[in-house]
Coordinates of C-alpha atoms in Angstrom, one line a residue:
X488 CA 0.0 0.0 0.0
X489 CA 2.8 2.6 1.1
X490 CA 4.5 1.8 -2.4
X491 CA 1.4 2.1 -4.6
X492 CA 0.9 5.1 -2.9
X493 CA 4.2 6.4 -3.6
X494 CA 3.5 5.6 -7.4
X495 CA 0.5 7.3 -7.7
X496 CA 2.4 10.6 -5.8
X497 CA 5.3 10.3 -8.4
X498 CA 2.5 10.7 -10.9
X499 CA 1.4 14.0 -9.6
X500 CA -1.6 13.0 -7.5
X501 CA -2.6 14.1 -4.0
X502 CA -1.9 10.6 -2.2
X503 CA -4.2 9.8 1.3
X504 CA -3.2 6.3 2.8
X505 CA -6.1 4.7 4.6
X506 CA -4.3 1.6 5.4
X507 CA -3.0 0.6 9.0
X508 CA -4.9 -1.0 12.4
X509 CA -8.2 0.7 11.2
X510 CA -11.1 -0.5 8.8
X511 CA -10.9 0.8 5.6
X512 CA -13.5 0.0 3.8
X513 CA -12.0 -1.9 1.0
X514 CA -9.9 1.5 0.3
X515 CA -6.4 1.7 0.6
X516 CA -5.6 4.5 -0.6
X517 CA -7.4 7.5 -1.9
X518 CA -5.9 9.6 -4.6
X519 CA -6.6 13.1 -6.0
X520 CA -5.5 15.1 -9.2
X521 CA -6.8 17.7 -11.2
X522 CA -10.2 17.8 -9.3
X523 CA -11.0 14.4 -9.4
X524 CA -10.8 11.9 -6.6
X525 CA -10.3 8.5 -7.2
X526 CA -10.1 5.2 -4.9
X527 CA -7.5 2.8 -4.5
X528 CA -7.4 -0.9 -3.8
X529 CA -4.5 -3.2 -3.7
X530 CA -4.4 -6.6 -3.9
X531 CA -0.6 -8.6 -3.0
X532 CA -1.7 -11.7 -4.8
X533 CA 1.3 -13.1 -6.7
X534 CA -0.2 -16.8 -7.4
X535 CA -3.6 -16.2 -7.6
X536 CA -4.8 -13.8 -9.9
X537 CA -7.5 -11.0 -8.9
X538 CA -11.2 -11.9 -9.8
X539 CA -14.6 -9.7 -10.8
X540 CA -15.5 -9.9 -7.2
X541 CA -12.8 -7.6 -5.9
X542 CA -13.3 -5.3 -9.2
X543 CA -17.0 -5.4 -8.4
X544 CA -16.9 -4.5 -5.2
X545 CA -14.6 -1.3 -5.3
X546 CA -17.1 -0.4 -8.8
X547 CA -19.7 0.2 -5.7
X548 CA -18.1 2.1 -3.2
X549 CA -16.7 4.4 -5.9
X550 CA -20.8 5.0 -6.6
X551 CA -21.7 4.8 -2.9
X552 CA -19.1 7.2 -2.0
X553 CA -19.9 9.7 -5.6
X554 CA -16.2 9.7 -6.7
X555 CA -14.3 10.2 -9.9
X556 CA -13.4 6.3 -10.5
X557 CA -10.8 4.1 -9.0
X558 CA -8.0 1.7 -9.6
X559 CA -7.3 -2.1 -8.3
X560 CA -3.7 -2.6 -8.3
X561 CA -1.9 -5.8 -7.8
X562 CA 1.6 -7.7 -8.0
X563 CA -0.3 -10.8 -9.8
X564 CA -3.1 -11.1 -12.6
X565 CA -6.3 -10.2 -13.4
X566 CA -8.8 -12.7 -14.5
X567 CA -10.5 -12.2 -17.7
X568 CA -14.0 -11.8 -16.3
X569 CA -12.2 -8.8 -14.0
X570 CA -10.5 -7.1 -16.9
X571 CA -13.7 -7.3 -19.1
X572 CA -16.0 -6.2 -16.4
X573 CA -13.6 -3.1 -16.4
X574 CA -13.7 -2.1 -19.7
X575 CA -15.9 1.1 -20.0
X576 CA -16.4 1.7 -16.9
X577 CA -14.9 4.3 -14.4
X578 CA -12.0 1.9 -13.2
X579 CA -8.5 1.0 -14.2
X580 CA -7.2 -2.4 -13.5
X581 CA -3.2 -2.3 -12.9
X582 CA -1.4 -5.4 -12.9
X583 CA 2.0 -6.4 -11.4
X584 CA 3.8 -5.5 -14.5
X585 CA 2.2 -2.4 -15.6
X586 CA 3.0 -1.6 -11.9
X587 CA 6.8 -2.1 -12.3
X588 CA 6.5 -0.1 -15.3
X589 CA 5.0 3.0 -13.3
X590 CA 7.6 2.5 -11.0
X591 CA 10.3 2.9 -13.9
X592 CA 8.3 5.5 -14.8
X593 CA 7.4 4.0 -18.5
X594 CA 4.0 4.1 -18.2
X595 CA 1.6 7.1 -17.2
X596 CA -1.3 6.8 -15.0

């Protein structure tokens, strides 16, 4: 969580880390730029890839909570019912290595 967040600061966004002994929701980090506010969830799943559930799920607090979108970051995989249900809709799926690229900054957010 602390180095997504540092990603998403490198990228010019206002970073808030929810993360620690508290409930957060499902949000680990929120993330603001240019206005907009977005939610962040990460998932450290390196064998298992992430499923529509977990995509789902943050597509509904995003509308409970009237934000600009929000991304699910992870060190593994998406599945291809997560990365479809994506598509379209205010959400941005980042996988491990699209994450290693933002860290080399080679890719934009």
């Amino acid at each position: 969580e602390v180095l997504v967040a540092e990603v998403f600061r490198r990228h010019g966004f206002d970073v808030i880390l929810q993360g620690g002994d508290q409930a957060d929701g499902g949000i680990d980090v929120i993330v603001k730029r240019d206005g907009g506010v977005y939610l962040v969830q990460c998932k450290h799943w390196r064998a298992q890839r992430v499923g529509v559930k977990v995509v789902r799920e943050l597509y509904g607090v995003v509308a409970a909570e009237g934000v600009d979108g929000g991304y699910v970051v992870t060190s593994g995989h998406f599945t291809p019912d997560a990365v479809s249900f994506a598509q379209g809709i205010a959400l941005q799926l980042v996988n491990g290595r699209q994450l290693a690229a933002l860290l080399a900054d080679e890719l934009d957010l």
